[in-house]
mmCIF file of C-alpha atoms in Angstrom:
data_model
loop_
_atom_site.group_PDB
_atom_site.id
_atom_site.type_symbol
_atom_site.label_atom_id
_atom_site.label_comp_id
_atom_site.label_asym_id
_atom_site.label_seq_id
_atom_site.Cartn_x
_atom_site.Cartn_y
_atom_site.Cartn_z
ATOM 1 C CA UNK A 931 54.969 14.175 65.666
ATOM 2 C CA UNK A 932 56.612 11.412 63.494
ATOM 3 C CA UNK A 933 60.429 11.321 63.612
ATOM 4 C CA UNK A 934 60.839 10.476 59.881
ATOM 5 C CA UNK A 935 62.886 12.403 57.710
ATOM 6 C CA UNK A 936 60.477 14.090 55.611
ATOM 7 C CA UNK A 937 58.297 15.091 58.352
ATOM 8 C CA UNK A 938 61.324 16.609 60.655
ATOM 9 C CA UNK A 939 62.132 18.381 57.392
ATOM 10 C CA UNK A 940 58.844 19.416 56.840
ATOM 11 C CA UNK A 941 57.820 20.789 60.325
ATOM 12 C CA UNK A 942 61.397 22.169 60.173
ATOM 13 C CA UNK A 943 60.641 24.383 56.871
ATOM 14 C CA UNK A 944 57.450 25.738 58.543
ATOM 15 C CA UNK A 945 59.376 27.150 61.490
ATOM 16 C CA UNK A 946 61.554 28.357 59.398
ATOM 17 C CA UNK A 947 58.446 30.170 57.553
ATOM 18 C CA UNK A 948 56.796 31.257 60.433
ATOM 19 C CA UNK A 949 60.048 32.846 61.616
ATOM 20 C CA UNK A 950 60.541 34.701 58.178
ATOM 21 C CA UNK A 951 56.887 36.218 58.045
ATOM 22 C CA UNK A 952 57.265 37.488 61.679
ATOM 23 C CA UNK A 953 60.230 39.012 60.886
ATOM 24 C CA UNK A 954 59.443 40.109 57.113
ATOM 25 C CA UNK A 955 56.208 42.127 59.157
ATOM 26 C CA UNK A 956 58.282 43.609 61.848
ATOM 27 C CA UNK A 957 61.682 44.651 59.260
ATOM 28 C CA UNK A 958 59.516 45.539 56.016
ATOM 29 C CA UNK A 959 58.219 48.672 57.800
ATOM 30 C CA UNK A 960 61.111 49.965 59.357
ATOM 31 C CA UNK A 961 63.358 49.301 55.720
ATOM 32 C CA UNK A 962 60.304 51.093 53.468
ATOM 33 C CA UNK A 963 59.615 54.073 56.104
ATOM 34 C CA UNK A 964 63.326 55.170 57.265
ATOM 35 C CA UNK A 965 64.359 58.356 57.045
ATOM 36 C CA UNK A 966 66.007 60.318 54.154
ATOM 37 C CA UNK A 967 64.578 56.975 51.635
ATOM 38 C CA UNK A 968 62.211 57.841 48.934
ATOM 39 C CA UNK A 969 59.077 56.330 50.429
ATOM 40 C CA UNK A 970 56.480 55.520 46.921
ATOM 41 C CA UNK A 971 52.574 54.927 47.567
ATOM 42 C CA UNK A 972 52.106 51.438 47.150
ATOM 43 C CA UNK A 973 55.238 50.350 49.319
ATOM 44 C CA UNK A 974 54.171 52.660 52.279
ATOM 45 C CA UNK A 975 50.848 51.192 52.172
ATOM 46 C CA UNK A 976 52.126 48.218 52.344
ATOM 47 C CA UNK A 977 54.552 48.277 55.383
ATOM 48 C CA UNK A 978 51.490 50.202 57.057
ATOM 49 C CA UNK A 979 49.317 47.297 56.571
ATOM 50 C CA UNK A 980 52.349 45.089 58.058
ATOM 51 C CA UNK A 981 52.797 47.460 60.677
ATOM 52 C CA UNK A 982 49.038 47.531 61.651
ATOM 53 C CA UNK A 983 48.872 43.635 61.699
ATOM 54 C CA UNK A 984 52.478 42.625 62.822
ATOM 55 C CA UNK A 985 51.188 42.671 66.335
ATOM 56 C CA UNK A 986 48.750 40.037 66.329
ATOM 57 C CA UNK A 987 50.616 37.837 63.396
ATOM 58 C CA UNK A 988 53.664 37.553 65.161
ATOM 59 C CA UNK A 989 51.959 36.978 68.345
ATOM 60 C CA UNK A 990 50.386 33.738 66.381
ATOM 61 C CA UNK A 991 53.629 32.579 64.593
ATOM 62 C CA UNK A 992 55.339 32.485 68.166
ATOM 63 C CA UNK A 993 52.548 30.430 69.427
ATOM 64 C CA UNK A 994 52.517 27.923 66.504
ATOM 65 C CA UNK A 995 56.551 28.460 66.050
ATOM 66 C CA UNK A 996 56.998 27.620 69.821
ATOM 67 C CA UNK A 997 54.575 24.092 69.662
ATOM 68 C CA UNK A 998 56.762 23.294 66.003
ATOM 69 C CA UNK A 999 59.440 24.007 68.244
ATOM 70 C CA UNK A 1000 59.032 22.040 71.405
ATOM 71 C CA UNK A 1001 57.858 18.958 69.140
ATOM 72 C CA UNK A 1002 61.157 19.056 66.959
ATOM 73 C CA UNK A 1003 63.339 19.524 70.500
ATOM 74 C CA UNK A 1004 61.229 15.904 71.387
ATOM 75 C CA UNK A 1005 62.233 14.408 67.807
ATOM 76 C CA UNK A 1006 65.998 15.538 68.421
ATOM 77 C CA UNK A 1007 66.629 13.853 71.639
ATOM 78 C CA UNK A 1008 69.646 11.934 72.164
ATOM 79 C CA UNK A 1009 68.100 8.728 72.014
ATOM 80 C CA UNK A 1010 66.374 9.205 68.701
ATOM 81 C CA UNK A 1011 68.902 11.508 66.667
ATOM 82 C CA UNK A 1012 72.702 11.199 66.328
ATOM 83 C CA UNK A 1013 74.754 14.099 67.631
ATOM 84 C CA UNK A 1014 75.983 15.591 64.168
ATOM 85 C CA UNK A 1015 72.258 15.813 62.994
ATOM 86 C CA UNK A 1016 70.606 16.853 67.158
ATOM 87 C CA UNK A 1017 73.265 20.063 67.787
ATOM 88 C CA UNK A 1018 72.732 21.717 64.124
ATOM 89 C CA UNK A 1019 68.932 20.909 64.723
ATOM 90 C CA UNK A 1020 68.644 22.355 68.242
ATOM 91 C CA UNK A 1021 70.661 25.724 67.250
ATOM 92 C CA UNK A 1022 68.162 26.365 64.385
ATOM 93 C CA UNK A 1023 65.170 25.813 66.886
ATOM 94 C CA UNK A 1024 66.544 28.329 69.362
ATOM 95 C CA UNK A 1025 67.772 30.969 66.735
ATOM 96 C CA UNK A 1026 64.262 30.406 65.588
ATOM 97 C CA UNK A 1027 62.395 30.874 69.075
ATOM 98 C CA UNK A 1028 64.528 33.939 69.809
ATOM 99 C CA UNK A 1029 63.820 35.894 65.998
ATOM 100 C CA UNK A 1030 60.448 34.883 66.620
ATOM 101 C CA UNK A 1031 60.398 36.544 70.043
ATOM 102 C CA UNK A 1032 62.137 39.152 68.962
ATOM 103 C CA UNK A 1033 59.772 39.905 66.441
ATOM 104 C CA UNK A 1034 56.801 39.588 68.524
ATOM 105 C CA UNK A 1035 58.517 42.290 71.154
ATOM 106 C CA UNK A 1036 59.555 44.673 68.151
ATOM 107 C CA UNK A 1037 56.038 44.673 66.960
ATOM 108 C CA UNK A 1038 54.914 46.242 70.247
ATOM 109 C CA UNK A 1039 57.559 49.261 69.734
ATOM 110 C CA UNK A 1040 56.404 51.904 67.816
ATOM 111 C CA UNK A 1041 59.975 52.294 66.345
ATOM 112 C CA UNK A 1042 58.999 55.540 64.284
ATOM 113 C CA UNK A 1043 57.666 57.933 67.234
ATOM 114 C CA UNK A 1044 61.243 56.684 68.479
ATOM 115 C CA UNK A 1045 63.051 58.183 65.194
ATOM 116 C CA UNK A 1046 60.989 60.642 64.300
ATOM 117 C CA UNK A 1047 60.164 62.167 67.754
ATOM 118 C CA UNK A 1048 58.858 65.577 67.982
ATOM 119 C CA UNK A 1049 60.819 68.423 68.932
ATOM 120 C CA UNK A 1050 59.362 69.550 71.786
ATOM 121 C CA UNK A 1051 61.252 72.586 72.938
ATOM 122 C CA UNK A 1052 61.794 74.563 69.911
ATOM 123 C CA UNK A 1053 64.908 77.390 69.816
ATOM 124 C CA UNK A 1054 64.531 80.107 67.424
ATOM 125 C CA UNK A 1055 67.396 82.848 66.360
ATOM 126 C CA UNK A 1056 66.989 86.301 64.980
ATOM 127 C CA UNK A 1057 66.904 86.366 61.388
ATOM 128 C CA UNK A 1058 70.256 88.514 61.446
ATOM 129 C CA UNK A 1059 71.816 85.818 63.873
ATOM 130 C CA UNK A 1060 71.452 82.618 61.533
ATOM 131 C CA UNK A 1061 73.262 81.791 58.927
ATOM 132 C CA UNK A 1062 71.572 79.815 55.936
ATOM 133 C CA UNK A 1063 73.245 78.061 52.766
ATOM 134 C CA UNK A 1064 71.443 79.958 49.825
ATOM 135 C CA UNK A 1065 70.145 75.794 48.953
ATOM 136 C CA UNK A 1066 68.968 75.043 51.746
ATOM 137 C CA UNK A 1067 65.135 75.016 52.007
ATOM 138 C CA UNK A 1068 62.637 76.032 54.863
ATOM 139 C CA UNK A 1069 58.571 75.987 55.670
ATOM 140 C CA UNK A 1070 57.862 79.080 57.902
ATOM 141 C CA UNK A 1071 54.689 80.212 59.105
ATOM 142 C CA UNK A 1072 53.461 83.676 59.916
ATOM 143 C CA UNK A 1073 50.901 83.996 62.828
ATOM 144 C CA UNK A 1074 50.211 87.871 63.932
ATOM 145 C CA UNK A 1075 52.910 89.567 62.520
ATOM 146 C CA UNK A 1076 55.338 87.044 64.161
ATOM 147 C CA UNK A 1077 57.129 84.654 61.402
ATOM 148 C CA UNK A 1078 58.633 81.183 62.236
ATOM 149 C CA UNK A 1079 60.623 79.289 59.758
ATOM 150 C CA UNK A 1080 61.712 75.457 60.165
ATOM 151 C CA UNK A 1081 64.770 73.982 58.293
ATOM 152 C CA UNK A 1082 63.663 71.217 56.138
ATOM 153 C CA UNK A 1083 66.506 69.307 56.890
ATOM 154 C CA UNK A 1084 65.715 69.145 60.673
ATOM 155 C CA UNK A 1085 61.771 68.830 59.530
ATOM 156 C CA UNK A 1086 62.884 65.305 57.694
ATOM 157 C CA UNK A 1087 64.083 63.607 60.508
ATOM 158 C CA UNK A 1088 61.985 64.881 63.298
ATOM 159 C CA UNK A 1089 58.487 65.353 61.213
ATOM 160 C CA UNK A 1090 56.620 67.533 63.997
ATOM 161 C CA UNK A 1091 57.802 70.247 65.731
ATOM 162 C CA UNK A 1092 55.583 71.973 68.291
ATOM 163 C CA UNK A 1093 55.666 75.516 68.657
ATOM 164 C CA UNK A 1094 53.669 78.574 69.192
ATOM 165 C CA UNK A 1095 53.883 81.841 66.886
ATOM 166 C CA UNK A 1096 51.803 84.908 67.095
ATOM 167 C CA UNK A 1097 50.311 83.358 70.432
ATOM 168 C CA UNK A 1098 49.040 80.408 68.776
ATOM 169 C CA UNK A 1099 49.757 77.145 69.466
ATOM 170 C CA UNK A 1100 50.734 74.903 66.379
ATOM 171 C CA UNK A 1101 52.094 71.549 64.785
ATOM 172 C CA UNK A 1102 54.680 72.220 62.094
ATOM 173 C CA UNK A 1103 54.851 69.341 60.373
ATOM 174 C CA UNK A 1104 56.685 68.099 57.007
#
């Protein structure tokens, strides 16, 4: 790699790009699909694209971010780059390899079965034992003569709740 100005600079900017798309896919889905946020069409289908591709992308921009990388830490040694202009250089290069590592472990998580995990062992109460605020809303099912309901506020941060009513088993979901 040349150790002129323009091309430090240069391979410097695309490091710096590479580290903002890997982290753009991994943060974009998380921001647009969190719960309690309006979610609209377009923007969901978007961070589900990201969140579809993020593994693979930011698999690649750690590849080509760590060989930017590892050239630039060459181009910054001591013998070729004053102090004042090698420490500032070196810290961006490691911030850079660790968001970029980061980013390519994050995409691996499914963060949302982690925040909207099912509730798996359900507790119900006797009509006559609950107490409900007159706005609060619920989805209920009725199965067999046996009725279920499910407090929307629970339902919109766990999304599935597994149950069975009237014998049969089902996924409540919201």
């Amino acid at each position: 790699m040349p150790r002129d100005k323009i091309s430090l600079t240069l391979w410097g900017t695309i490091l710096f790009l590479c580290t903002a798309a890997a982290l753009l896919l991994v943060l974009y889905p998380i921001w647009i699909i969190r719960p309690f946020a309006a979610q609209h069409p377009a923007s969901l289908g978007i961070a589900l694209r990201f969140f579809r591709v993020a593994p693979l992308v930011t698999v690649l921009t750690w590849i080509t971010g760590l060989l930017i990388a590892i050239a630039l830490w060459r181009a910054t040694r001591p013998a070729h780059s004053p102090a004042r202009r090698r420490i500032p250089a070196r810290a961006g290069i490691v911030t850079a390899l660790v968001l970029l590592t980061a980013s390519a472990a994050l995409a691996r998580i499914n963060i949302f079965e982690r925040m909207f995990n099912p509730v798996r062992s359900v507790r119900f109460l006797p009509i006559a034992g609950t107490v409900v605020d007159p706005h609060d809303m619920v989805m209920s099912v009725s199965v067999g003569g046996k009725s279920h309901a499910y407090p929307i506020r629970t339902m919109a941060y766990h999304h599935v709740v597994n149950d069975v009513v009237g014998g049969l088993p089902l996924a409540a979901t919201y």
